[in-house]
XYZ file of C-alpha atoms in Angstrom:
684
model
C -124.435 172.988 -38.193
C -123.712 176.200 -40.397
C -127.270 177.822 -40.296
C -130.850 176.741 -42.687
C -130.425 173.787 -44.217
C -131.060 173.952 -47.731
C -132.121 170.910 -48.933
C -135.105 169.841 -47.489
C -138.661 168.329 -48.543
C -141.915 169.857 -48.247
C -144.247 169.762 -45.115
C -147.571 169.530 -43.851
C -148.731 168.359 -47.417
C -152.451 167.428 -46.867
C -152.715 171.030 -45.358
C -151.546 172.548 -48.288
C -153.868 170.718 -50.434
C -156.419 171.625 -48.372
C -155.589 175.342 -48.389
C -155.445 175.317 -51.999
C -158.863 174.038 -52.148
C -160.468 176.295 -49.308
C -158.724 179.539 -51.202
C -160.370 178.228 -54.971
C -163.946 178.019 -53.134
C -163.342 181.645 -51.553
C -162.943 182.568 -55.195
C -166.195 180.930 -55.876
C -167.824 182.366 -52.872
C -166.947 185.897 -53.843
C -168.021 185.068 -57.646
C -171.610 184.086 -56.176
C -171.477 187.546 -54.133
C -171.035 189.106 -57.201
C -173.658 187.936 -58.844
C -176.565 187.866 -56.396
C -175.279 191.534 -55.061
C -175.704 194.564 -56.584
C -172.596 196.557 -57.392
C -175.367 199.839 -57.205
C -176.259 199.238 -54.074
C -171.941 200.514 -52.985
C -171.523 203.051 -55.447
C -175.168 205.014 -55.808
C -177.062 206.519 -52.771
C -180.533 205.126 -52.448
C -183.280 207.460 -51.344
C -186.047 206.132 -48.944
C -187.396 203.852 -51.277
C -184.909 201.983 -51.725
C -184.216 202.914 -55.490
C -180.765 204.054 -57.030
C -180.441 207.352 -57.749
C -178.987 208.389 -61.287
C -179.692 204.988 -62.671
C -180.702 204.526 -66.479
C -184.047 202.600 -67.034
C -185.792 204.039 -63.770
C -187.773 207.032 -62.329
C -184.442 208.632 -60.956
C -182.459 208.275 -64.313
C -181.579 211.856 -64.307
C -181.833 212.690 -60.795
C -178.261 211.474 -59.350
C -177.916 213.619 -56.182
C -179.475 212.378 -52.983
C -181.230 215.028 -51.208
C -182.360 215.131 -47.384
C -185.523 216.612 -46.400
C -184.538 217.739 -42.816
C -180.981 217.603 -42.278
C -180.897 219.276 -39.167
C -182.301 215.673 -37.915
C -179.261 214.052 -38.867
C -177.017 215.348 -35.841
C -178.930 213.068 -33.972
C -176.406 210.504 -32.079
C -178.705 207.323 -33.860
C -177.084 208.375 -37.537
C -173.904 206.779 -35.444
C -175.765 203.900 -34.409
C -178.534 202.671 -37.033
C -175.987 204.163 -40.579
C -179.281 205.843 -41.507
C -180.279 209.724 -41.118
C -184.144 209.884 -39.876
C -185.671 212.014 -42.329
C -187.142 211.483 -45.697
C -184.464 211.046 -48.465
C -185.414 211.869 -52.329
C -183.127 211.481 -55.356
C -182.861 215.120 -57.276
C -181.554 216.377 -60.221
C -179.856 219.901 -58.412
C -179.421 220.730 -54.663
C -181.381 223.916 -54.062
C -179.783 227.365 -54.247
C -181.836 229.263 -51.996
C -183.331 229.883 -48.549
C -187.070 228.656 -48.494
C -189.875 227.515 -46.001
C -192.785 225.523 -47.161
C -194.684 228.236 -45.333
C -192.904 231.188 -47.211
C -193.423 229.110 -50.614
C -197.437 228.717 -49.785
C -197.919 232.141 -48.820
C -196.016 233.333 -52.067
C -197.078 230.578 -53.958
C -200.915 232.466 -54.327
C -199.204 235.431 -55.881
C -196.545 233.543 -57.941
C -197.278 230.413 -59.290
C -193.347 229.172 -60.250
C -192.797 229.374 -56.308
C -194.253 226.139 -56.160
C -192.815 224.898 -59.873
C -189.196 225.577 -57.876
C -190.179 224.149 -54.325
C -192.116 220.879 -55.863
C -188.873 219.473 -57.272
C -188.161 218.699 -53.545
C -191.408 217.106 -52.642
C -192.257 213.264 -52.667
C -192.998 212.323 -56.208
C -196.708 212.680 -57.183
C -197.421 215.655 -54.629
C -199.049 218.455 -56.317
C -201.248 219.872 -54.198
C -200.031 223.359 -52.849
C -203.202 224.094 -51.388
C -203.055 221.185 -48.530
C -202.555 222.873 -45.403
C -199.024 223.217 -43.658
C -199.785 221.124 -40.738
C -200.598 218.276 -43.042
C -197.774 218.498 -45.143
C -195.182 217.856 -42.785
C -197.084 215.759 -40.638
C -197.235 213.396 -43.950
C -193.516 214.724 -45.091
C -194.953 215.409 -48.560
C -192.496 218.371 -48.628
C -189.467 219.662 -46.372
C -190.069 222.093 -44.288
C -187.563 223.855 -45.196
C -184.495 224.020 -47.982
C -181.064 225.476 -47.706
C -178.520 226.570 -50.468
C -176.406 223.141 -50.880
C -173.574 222.041 -53.292
C -173.554 218.474 -53.965
C -170.527 216.619 -52.339
C -170.621 212.609 -52.448
C -173.670 212.763 -54.633
C -175.402 213.908 -51.533
C -176.942 217.564 -51.240
C -175.081 219.521 -48.217
C -174.829 222.785 -47.651
C -172.635 225.541 -49.259
C -171.042 226.384 -46.238
C -168.704 229.310 -46.835
C -166.251 231.374 -43.935
C -165.899 234.941 -44.189
C -163.296 236.780 -41.620
C -163.570 233.661 -39.537
C -167.344 233.895 -39.448
C -169.070 230.995 -41.099
C -171.600 231.716 -43.066
C -174.872 229.923 -45.722
C -174.929 232.469 -48.718
C -173.808 234.894 -46.952
C -176.699 234.254 -44.208
C -175.666 233.063 -40.404
C -179.270 231.975 -39.800
C -182.230 230.892 -41.444
C -186.056 229.865 -40.705
C -186.256 225.928 -39.730
C -190.493 225.816 -41.643
C -191.656 225.122 -38.037
C -191.060 228.827 -36.762
C -187.892 228.851 -35.397
C -184.404 230.569 -36.250
C -181.304 228.406 -35.856
C -178.138 228.920 -36.338
C -176.208 227.940 -39.843
C -173.509 226.101 -37.046
C -176.674 223.310 -36.382
C -175.955 222.608 -40.230
C -172.676 222.072 -39.740
C -172.766 219.509 -37.206
C -175.541 217.976 -39.041
C -173.221 217.915 -41.844
C -169.972 217.022 -40.053
C -171.889 213.663 -38.713
C -172.880 212.510 -42.128
C -169.217 213.291 -44.289
C -167.021 212.935 -41.644
C -165.240 215.878 -42.274
C -163.643 214.001 -45.103
C -161.189 216.440 -46.580
C -159.968 217.643 -43.267
C -159.915 213.562 -42.310
C -157.950 212.961 -45.046
C -155.064 216.009 -44.526
C -154.500 215.133 -40.532
C -154.927 211.602 -40.827
C -153.017 210.816 -43.435
C -149.966 212.883 -42.941
C -150.247 211.309 -39.322
C -149.419 208.070 -40.540
C -146.901 209.033 -43.468
C -145.106 210.560 -40.139
C -145.586 207.388 -37.937
C -143.915 205.401 -41.053
C -140.637 207.987 -41.524
C -139.860 207.789 -38.017
C -140.175 204.616 -37.247
C -138.019 203.810 -40.520
C -135.255 206.236 -38.872
C -135.834 204.468 -35.262
C -134.833 201.188 -36.827
C -132.334 202.563 -38.837
C -130.389 204.448 -36.158
C -129.707 201.428 -33.497
C -127.127 200.111 -36.008
C -124.804 203.413 -35.305
C -126.347 204.469 -31.442
C -127.767 201.179 -29.992
C -127.143 201.959 -26.800
C -127.677 205.563 -26.375
C -130.946 205.531 -28.388
C -132.951 202.818 -26.095
C -131.378 204.689 -22.638
C -132.867 207.811 -24.703
C -136.374 206.281 -25.249
C -136.562 204.829 -22.252
C -135.537 208.160 -20.319
C -137.961 210.137 -22.637
C -141.079 207.511 -21.782
C -140.260 208.398 -18.612
C -139.946 212.491 -18.759
C -143.200 212.116 -20.755
C -144.987 209.767 -18.149
C -143.867 212.714 -15.935
C -144.877 215.481 -17.490
C -148.321 214.406 -17.963
C -148.695 214.102 -14.472
C -147.610 217.340 -13.794
C -150.500 218.719 -16.160
C -152.984 216.443 -15.240
C -152.269 217.646 -11.593
C -152.296 221.333 -12.606
C -155.628 220.729 -14.543
C -156.875 219.070 -11.375
C -155.662 221.757 -9.174
C -157.231 224.490 -11.777
C -160.901 222.894 -11.936
C -161.092 221.837 -7.912
C -161.621 225.196 -6.840
C -164.289 226.282 -9.110
C -168.037 226.525 -8.311
C -169.078 223.043 -10.043
C -166.134 221.120 -9.215
C -168.237 218.649 -7.090
C -169.782 216.938 -10.358
C -168.523 213.768 -10.984
C -168.397 211.486 -13.758
C -171.543 209.699 -13.051
C -173.636 212.512 -12.249
C -173.464 213.621 -16.042
C -173.357 210.017 -17.271
C -172.370 209.139 -20.897
C -172.183 212.204 -23.277
C -170.796 212.110 -27.258
C -169.270 215.315 -26.507
C -165.703 214.035 -24.329
C -164.964 217.681 -23.995
C -167.548 217.935 -21.073
C -166.071 215.140 -19.328
C -162.135 217.398 -19.589
C -164.226 220.021 -17.378
C -164.368 218.093 -14.913
C -161.626 217.682 -12.224
C -162.171 213.839 -11.067
C -161.087 213.688 -14.873
C -158.047 214.619 -14.552
C -157.964 213.168 -11.155
C -158.247 209.493 -13.058
C -155.690 210.542 -15.535
C -153.083 211.663 -12.893
C -153.446 208.493 -10.700
C -153.619 205.955 -13.933
C -150.077 207.549 -15.086
C -148.305 207.631 -11.677
C -148.638 204.087 -11.527
C -147.599 203.631 -15.286
C -144.520 205.633 -13.968
C -144.031 203.727 -10.982
C -144.172 200.500 -12.807
C -141.603 201.830 -15.435
C -139.213 203.168 -12.774
C -139.326 199.462 -10.939
C -139.026 197.379 -14.091
C -135.712 199.645 -14.479
C -134.304 199.332 -11.033
C -134.858 195.730 -10.251
C -133.891 194.705 -13.810
C -131.010 196.764 -15.072
C -128.847 194.064 -15.846
C -131.283 192.415 -17.934
C -131.760 196.011 -19.753
C -128.227 196.168 -20.092
C -128.007 192.465 -22.074
C -131.479 193.355 -23.812
C -130.179 196.540 -25.361
C -127.004 194.576 -26.577
C -129.090 191.956 -28.248
C -131.046 194.797 -29.569
C -127.550 195.997 -31.142
C -126.799 192.535 -32.358
C -130.390 192.703 -34.113
C -129.450 195.652 -35.924
C -126.324 194.570 -36.939
C -128.324 192.213 -38.767
C -130.910 194.098 -40.214
C -127.698 196.499 -41.366
C -126.371 193.861 -43.074
C -129.783 192.436 -44.783
C -131.261 195.991 -45.624
C -134.116 194.319 -47.831
C -136.055 193.083 -44.621
C -136.563 196.531 -43.569
C -138.898 196.884 -46.939
C -140.536 193.642 -46.162
C -143.270 195.308 -43.880
C -144.870 196.944 -47.124
C -144.971 193.728 -48.784
C -147.227 192.211 -45.620
C -149.366 195.403 -45.709
C -150.104 194.908 -49.295
C -150.918 190.999 -49.180
C -153.159 192.125 -46.499
C -154.790 194.813 -48.010
C -155.643 192.465 -50.772
C -157.419 190.049 -48.199
C -159.045 192.589 -46.247
C -160.168 194.308 -49.497
C -161.262 191.115 -50.836
C -162.966 190.108 -47.187
C -164.776 193.500 -47.200
C -166.092 193.539 -50.985
C -167.760 189.659 -50.706
C -169.170 190.717 -46.969
C -170.620 194.089 -48.628
C -172.108 192.282 -51.855
C -173.407 189.246 -49.408
C -175.023 192.069 -47.338
C -176.663 193.716 -50.978
C -177.868 190.465 -51.981
C -181.439 190.685 -52.064
C -184.580 193.150 -52.110
C -185.263 196.238 -49.931
C -185.976 195.830 -46.426
C -187.744 198.473 -44.762
C -187.098 199.680 -41.166
C -188.900 202.354 -38.595
C -186.863 205.425 -38.192
C -187.985 207.587 -35.467
C -186.201 210.792 -33.499
C -188.227 210.065 -30.619
C -186.795 207.670 -27.924
C -190.641 206.446 -26.811
C -191.923 205.192 -30.426
C -192.396 201.201 -29.720
C -191.814 200.629 -34.175
C -188.313 202.217 -33.690
C -186.360 199.375 -35.888
C -189.159 197.282 -36.646
C -189.478 196.066 -40.786
C -192.321 198.124 -42.124
C -194.182 198.852 -45.648
C -193.125 202.058 -47.110
C -197.037 202.363 -47.622
C -197.796 202.209 -44.274
C -198.940 204.914 -41.438
C -196.218 204.393 -39.150
C -196.030 208.485 -39.368
C -199.675 208.561 -38.099
C -199.163 205.870 -35.284
C -195.563 207.336 -34.123
C -195.285 210.590 -35.085
C -191.333 211.626 -35.913
C -190.861 208.252 -37.232
C -190.254 207.223 -41.089
C -190.583 204.049 -43.049
C -187.082 204.072 -44.430
C -184.599 201.789 -46.310
C -182.118 199.646 -44.117
C -180.655 196.803 -46.063
C -181.208 193.970 -49.205
C -182.562 190.460 -48.095
C -184.691 187.879 -49.246
C -186.700 184.564 -48.620
C -184.745 182.090 -50.955
C -182.313 179.302 -50.000
C -179.555 181.409 -50.909
C -180.549 184.766 -48.952
C -181.506 182.171 -46.023
C -177.553 180.922 -45.668
C -176.064 184.067 -45.877
C -175.528 184.450 -42.692
C -173.501 181.325 -42.971
C -172.100 182.512 -45.725
C -170.988 185.842 -44.360
C -169.099 183.260 -41.352
C -167.294 181.694 -44.150
C -166.074 184.465 -45.426
C -164.939 185.490 -42.116
C -163.521 182.506 -40.958
C -161.162 182.295 -44.561
C -160.434 185.963 -43.989
C -159.071 185.209 -40.893
C -157.158 182.140 -42.152
C -155.603 184.376 -44.756
C -154.601 186.983 -42.809
C -153.065 184.211 -40.460
C -151.154 183.257 -43.195
C -149.812 185.848 -44.338
C -148.173 187.273 -41.142
C -146.938 183.539 -40.677
C -145.094 183.939 -44.175
C -143.410 186.711 -42.957
C -142.367 185.763 -39.971
C -140.926 182.356 -41.360
C -139.403 184.546 -44.182
C -137.633 187.134 -41.851
C -136.522 184.295 -39.319
C -134.655 182.732 -42.437
C -132.836 185.352 -43.054
C -131.867 186.251 -39.685
C -130.751 182.830 -38.852
C -128.456 182.959 -42.009
C -127.318 186.354 -40.319
C -126.263 184.348 -37.478
C -125.472 181.225 -38.081
C -122.591 182.843 -40.544
C -119.454 182.177 -38.882
C -117.376 185.204 -40.092
C -119.986 188.228 -40.387
C -120.802 189.870 -42.855
C -118.504 187.766 -45.104
C -120.125 184.389 -45.031
C -123.611 185.571 -45.240
C -125.218 183.311 -48.482
C -126.367 186.374 -51.547
C -130.173 187.503 -51.355
C -130.663 185.766 -47.901
C -134.214 187.255 -47.942
C -135.646 186.497 -51.207
C -133.677 182.569 -50.805
C -135.834 182.412 -47.414
C -139.186 183.724 -49.270
C -138.406 180.512 -52.039
C -138.393 178.141 -49.229
C -141.169 178.728 -47.156
C -143.589 178.968 -49.975
C -141.927 176.046 -51.840
C -141.622 173.804 -48.898
C -143.485 175.226 -46.224
C -146.877 176.276 -47.317
C -148.599 173.503 -45.739
C -147.039 174.498 -42.272
C -147.678 177.686 -42.293
C -151.656 177.427 -43.032
C -151.709 174.451 -40.511
C -150.539 177.647 -37.743
C -152.701 179.774 -38.919
C -155.468 177.769 -39.349
C -155.190 176.671 -35.219
C -154.907 180.555 -34.717
C -157.552 181.405 -36.971
C -160.102 178.711 -35.592
C -159.359 180.234 -32.080
C -159.772 184.263 -32.968
C -163.353 182.522 -34.812
C -164.448 181.553 -31.540
C -163.759 184.377 -29.375
C -165.649 186.655 -32.134
C -168.642 184.335 -31.950
C -168.347 184.806 -27.989
C -168.033 188.731 -28.339
C -171.301 188.137 -30.445
C -172.706 186.179 -28.075
C -172.026 188.783 -25.544
C -173.104 191.528 -27.007
C -176.744 189.757 -27.701
C -177.228 188.280 -24.059
C -176.058 192.132 -22.293
C -179.530 192.593 -21.201
C -179.673 188.735 -20.182
C -180.389 188.523 -15.894
C -179.525 185.202 -15.830
C -175.360 185.535 -13.387
C -174.371 182.223 -14.311
C -174.524 182.348 -18.009
C -172.783 185.801 -17.648
C -170.269 184.293 -15.584
C -169.937 181.142 -18.232
C -169.306 183.428 -21.358
C -167.004 185.342 -19.335
C -164.994 182.601 -18.094
C -164.787 181.127 -21.318
C -163.356 184.717 -23.245
C -161.279 184.999 -20.891
C -159.806 181.288 -21.360
C -159.907 181.918 -25.218
C -157.833 184.888 -25.199
C -154.942 183.245 -22.986
C -155.123 180.758 -25.542
C -155.322 182.827 -28.307
C -151.704 184.982 -26.913
C -150.244 180.993 -26.242
C -151.053 180.095 -30.039
C -149.387 183.106 -31.174
C -146.202 182.824 -28.657
C -145.773 179.306 -29.653
C -146.701 179.851 -34.053
C -143.872 182.350 -33.873
C -141.368 180.141 -32.303
C -142.212 176.998 -34.632
C -142.133 179.272 -37.629
C -138.266 180.023 -36.469
C -137.229 176.519 -35.745
C -139.104 175.785 -39.423
C -137.275 178.137 -41.183
C -134.327 176.651 -39.716
C -134.602 172.943 -39.573
C -136.965 173.022 -42.114
C -139.363 170.465 -40.272
C -142.782 170.029 -40.168
C -144.865 172.461 -38.088
C -145.388 169.853 -35.073
C -142.173 169.006 -35.023
C -140.908 172.084 -35.065
C -143.532 173.652 -32.178
C -142.140 170.798 -29.917
C -138.589 171.575 -30.731
C -139.400 175.165 -29.844
C -141.256 174.871 -26.470
C -138.690 172.369 -25.152
C -135.684 174.779 -25.844
C -137.605 177.462 -24.668
C -138.469 175.525 -21.171
C -134.782 174.439 -20.568
C -134.290 178.375 -20.941
C -137.238 179.431 -19.400
C -135.371 181.476 -17.012
C -133.968 183.785 -20.153
C -136.990 183.460 -21.610
C -139.192 185.244 -18.996
C -136.465 188.300 -18.462
C -134.509 188.642 -21.202
C -137.098 188.079 -23.945
C -139.811 190.168 -22.408
C -137.406 193.060 -21.409
C -136.684 193.024 -24.776
C -140.546 193.257 -25.363
C -140.988 196.011 -23.103
C -138.189 198.091 -24.910
C -139.490 197.757 -28.218
C -143.151 198.368 -26.958
C -141.770 201.684 -25.216
C -140.220 202.642 -28.780
C -143.938 202.194 -30.258
C -145.724 204.167 -27.498
C -143.530 207.226 -28.134
C -143.720 207.020 -31.645
C -147.703 206.712 -31.456
C -147.393 209.068 -28.582
C -145.635 211.862 -30.459
C -147.643 211.651 -33.825
C -150.792 212.144 -31.603
C -149.328 215.008 -29.837
C -149.460 216.731 -32.999
C -152.386 215.380 -34.295
C -153.804 217.276 -31.564
C -152.268 220.673 -32.463
C -153.189 220.055 -35.590
C -156.586 219.380 -34.860
C -157.561 222.026 -32.412
C -155.847 224.761 -35.448
C -152.715 225.730 -32.594
C -149.976 225.358 -34.808
C -149.553 228.969 -36.337
C -148.323 228.276 -39.510
C -151.848 226.062 -40.619
C -153.956 227.716 -38.469
C -156.048 229.284 -41.075
C -156.217 226.180 -43.615
C -157.450 223.715 -40.598
C -161.571 224.319 -40.093
C -162.909 224.050 -37.024
C -163.944 220.784 -35.561
C -166.598 219.663 -33.043
C -165.429 216.233 -32.032
C -161.345 216.250 -32.859
C -161.530 212.957 -30.626
C -162.481 210.657 -33.211
C -159.569 211.541 -36.017
C -157.186 212.428 -33.350
C -157.746 208.462 -31.611
C -157.144 207.565 -35.578
C -154.115 208.942 -36.117
C -152.850 207.324 -32.573
C -154.323 204.078 -33.704
C -153.069 204.124 -36.879
C -149.441 205.424 -35.896
C -149.530 202.373 -33.324
C -150.060 200.046 -35.975
C -147.717 201.365 -38.397
C -144.757 201.355 -35.759
C -146.134 197.860 -35.170
C -145.817 196.514 -38.296
C -142.028 198.002 -38.692
C -141.226 196.555 -35.088
C -142.261 193.395 -35.976
C -139.467 193.484 -38.399
C -136.938 194.094 -34.958
C -139.071 191.978 -33.169
C -138.658 189.171 -35.150
C -135.041 189.437 -35.389
C -134.516 189.370 -31.645
C -136.653 186.224 -31.288
C -134.544 184.337 -34.406
C -131.345 185.577 -32.893
C -132.320 184.871 -29.296
C -133.422 181.066 -30.135
C -130.391 180.647 -32.331
C -128.401 182.068 -29.616
C -129.905 179.366 -27.353
C -129.054 176.442 -29.509
C -125.433 177.796 -30.317
C -124.817 177.557 -26.514
C -126.722 173.317 -26.333
C -124.304 172.429 -29.944
C -120.845 174.577 -29.112
C -118.897 174.706 -26.393
C -115.913 177.441 -28.186
C -113.629 174.949 -29.200
C -111.646 174.769 -32.866
C -113.909 172.148 -34.086
C -117.106 173.686 -32.331
C -116.931 177.540 -32.302
C -119.574 179.587 -31.014
C -121.343 181.643 -33.738
C -122.886 184.510 -31.694
C -121.376 187.823 -32.306
C -117.803 189.005 -30.191
C -120.511 191.621 -28.057
C -122.754 188.921 -26.972
C -119.895 186.398 -26.000
C -118.456 189.199 -24.141
C -121.634 189.487 -21.992
C -121.822 185.874 -21.319
C -118.128 185.638 -20.712
C -117.649 183.059 -24.126
C -114.811 182.839 -25.862
C -113.660 180.961 -29.001
C -110.708 179.392 -29.080
C -108.314 180.057 -31.874
C -106.601 177.656 -34.889
C -103.094 177.542 -34.339
C -102.533 179.554 -37.801
C -104.617 182.020 -36.187
C -102.737 182.575 -33.256
C -99.731 182.627 -34.906
C -101.313 185.582 -37.392
C -102.150 187.534 -34.179
C -98.530 186.905 -32.733
C -96.938 188.471 -35.842
C -99.639 191.293 -35.891
C -98.835 192.220 -32.090
C -94.944 191.960 -33.024
């Protein structure tokens, strides 16, 4: 046996045919969604009456900007839940350029008609009664209670904020009248605007920079072990121990400093759920929980290193062998980029199809209210209804598009089909990448003289074999995993819908099902990964490869349980170190604690959301690059087990493993007579 078999036939042809038919059907589904959906519903803003701003042939043809009657109401937490600001929204031709209130306008209107001519362009279409009592106008929301100087951003009017000498202003003012007899600070306007626009410019600058840094660090981290594998991984281990130790000390310091304060007896249940997470950081109980959690993690890491230190040494040697393989096949480092691109195409197509399916049909309106006791909240309504009189402070606002036709009645089913095929395509893309990398690294392992006997272009050859012969097998494994994931998503949906149910047996049954399918999903992922490795080596079908991989692992269950998992643990520490380091850097960036760029970074009230986005994105990027390493180690591990079973180190059946692995296992290859003669001559 000399490595991956080159002469092989197609496997699981029936599943391949079904997979191709499903892809063609998915294209048809996307086309139908595009035909029935309206792209304007995605691109252009929509007012409270379901009309598009700036569309030719409509009353809003010359009104391309969306105006909010009372942008202060957009600071309400319901905006994040309903994705709608609970205030009237109109299409206007331009944004306001001055501070004004309806009360002041009505007072000045009697002296100068121009006040009303300017103000009425921000009122409901058709309203032209400036003498109507102010209380009735504000009750019926015929006109906004106030207007503030604004500028268009993302085709919406947002206050024109300017920071002067460290002070936030709008039109050189730090306060304004809200039209209800109160003086408000422009900081309130900023809070509302931040929720609506998500501080897009800061997110792009901070989040994008953090993700790029994590990508570069991950790439360097994979390249370095080729030269200093042992030192690097021991540095990672002790670096994580030191970082967690520092976290324990910092949490203890915060806990001690807050414990002596007068309000130190306040607990997390006392304050309940808060959207501003800084409130929790003012509690000593929060830091105590952090400290205990970090102490448990530190103890687990130290115990693993103490009792499995020999296995850790073997795992590091296996990682070093993987570094040599990656060094010989450098193209494998850039394969995650191809996987990212394919996944991006799948995600984009799924998202566009889902949006166009959701945007099919006529406008549906729902009641949006800022008051918690309105019984009509989130119910369907008619824009001409008197819901504002029945429930003061509420609005009948456009929510989404729907309909009663046969197509619209099955939109939910089409969305489920869209989700299932999306999961299948994503898992197939991942499977193709795993099989391709496994074939390339298997070519490295089964080369007797490394790197001289490695075939040319091993990654391209492996990709061609996987796509030409084993598309059906990869699609078969991906379909099994996708069905399990699909069932898990449905269970999560049912759990969300049944949260208010009081049937204890139903909740217990649902919890058991979720737990079982979670275990089943992870087991299938593990078996699929090893089955793809066997497919890349022997070229058998999916079921045969999965069976061979399973029995091979069961014959070496102790090595799998210890050596393979310790290797995964070391790689996890590397991902944790990268995402944690980038997260700390992002924290100092978003909290304006980096002196060099402190002035260029605007102040954030809710920096936890972009910070968690950076940390999660950094972990996912590191996970993508480290998957190359993990796939390399898993492939070498299975090849190593096959090597031990097939060969004995004799001249006719030499070991193909590297010299470092042979030294660890105390295995030797017997030399041929001519090799012994050359060795004696070299000694002389």
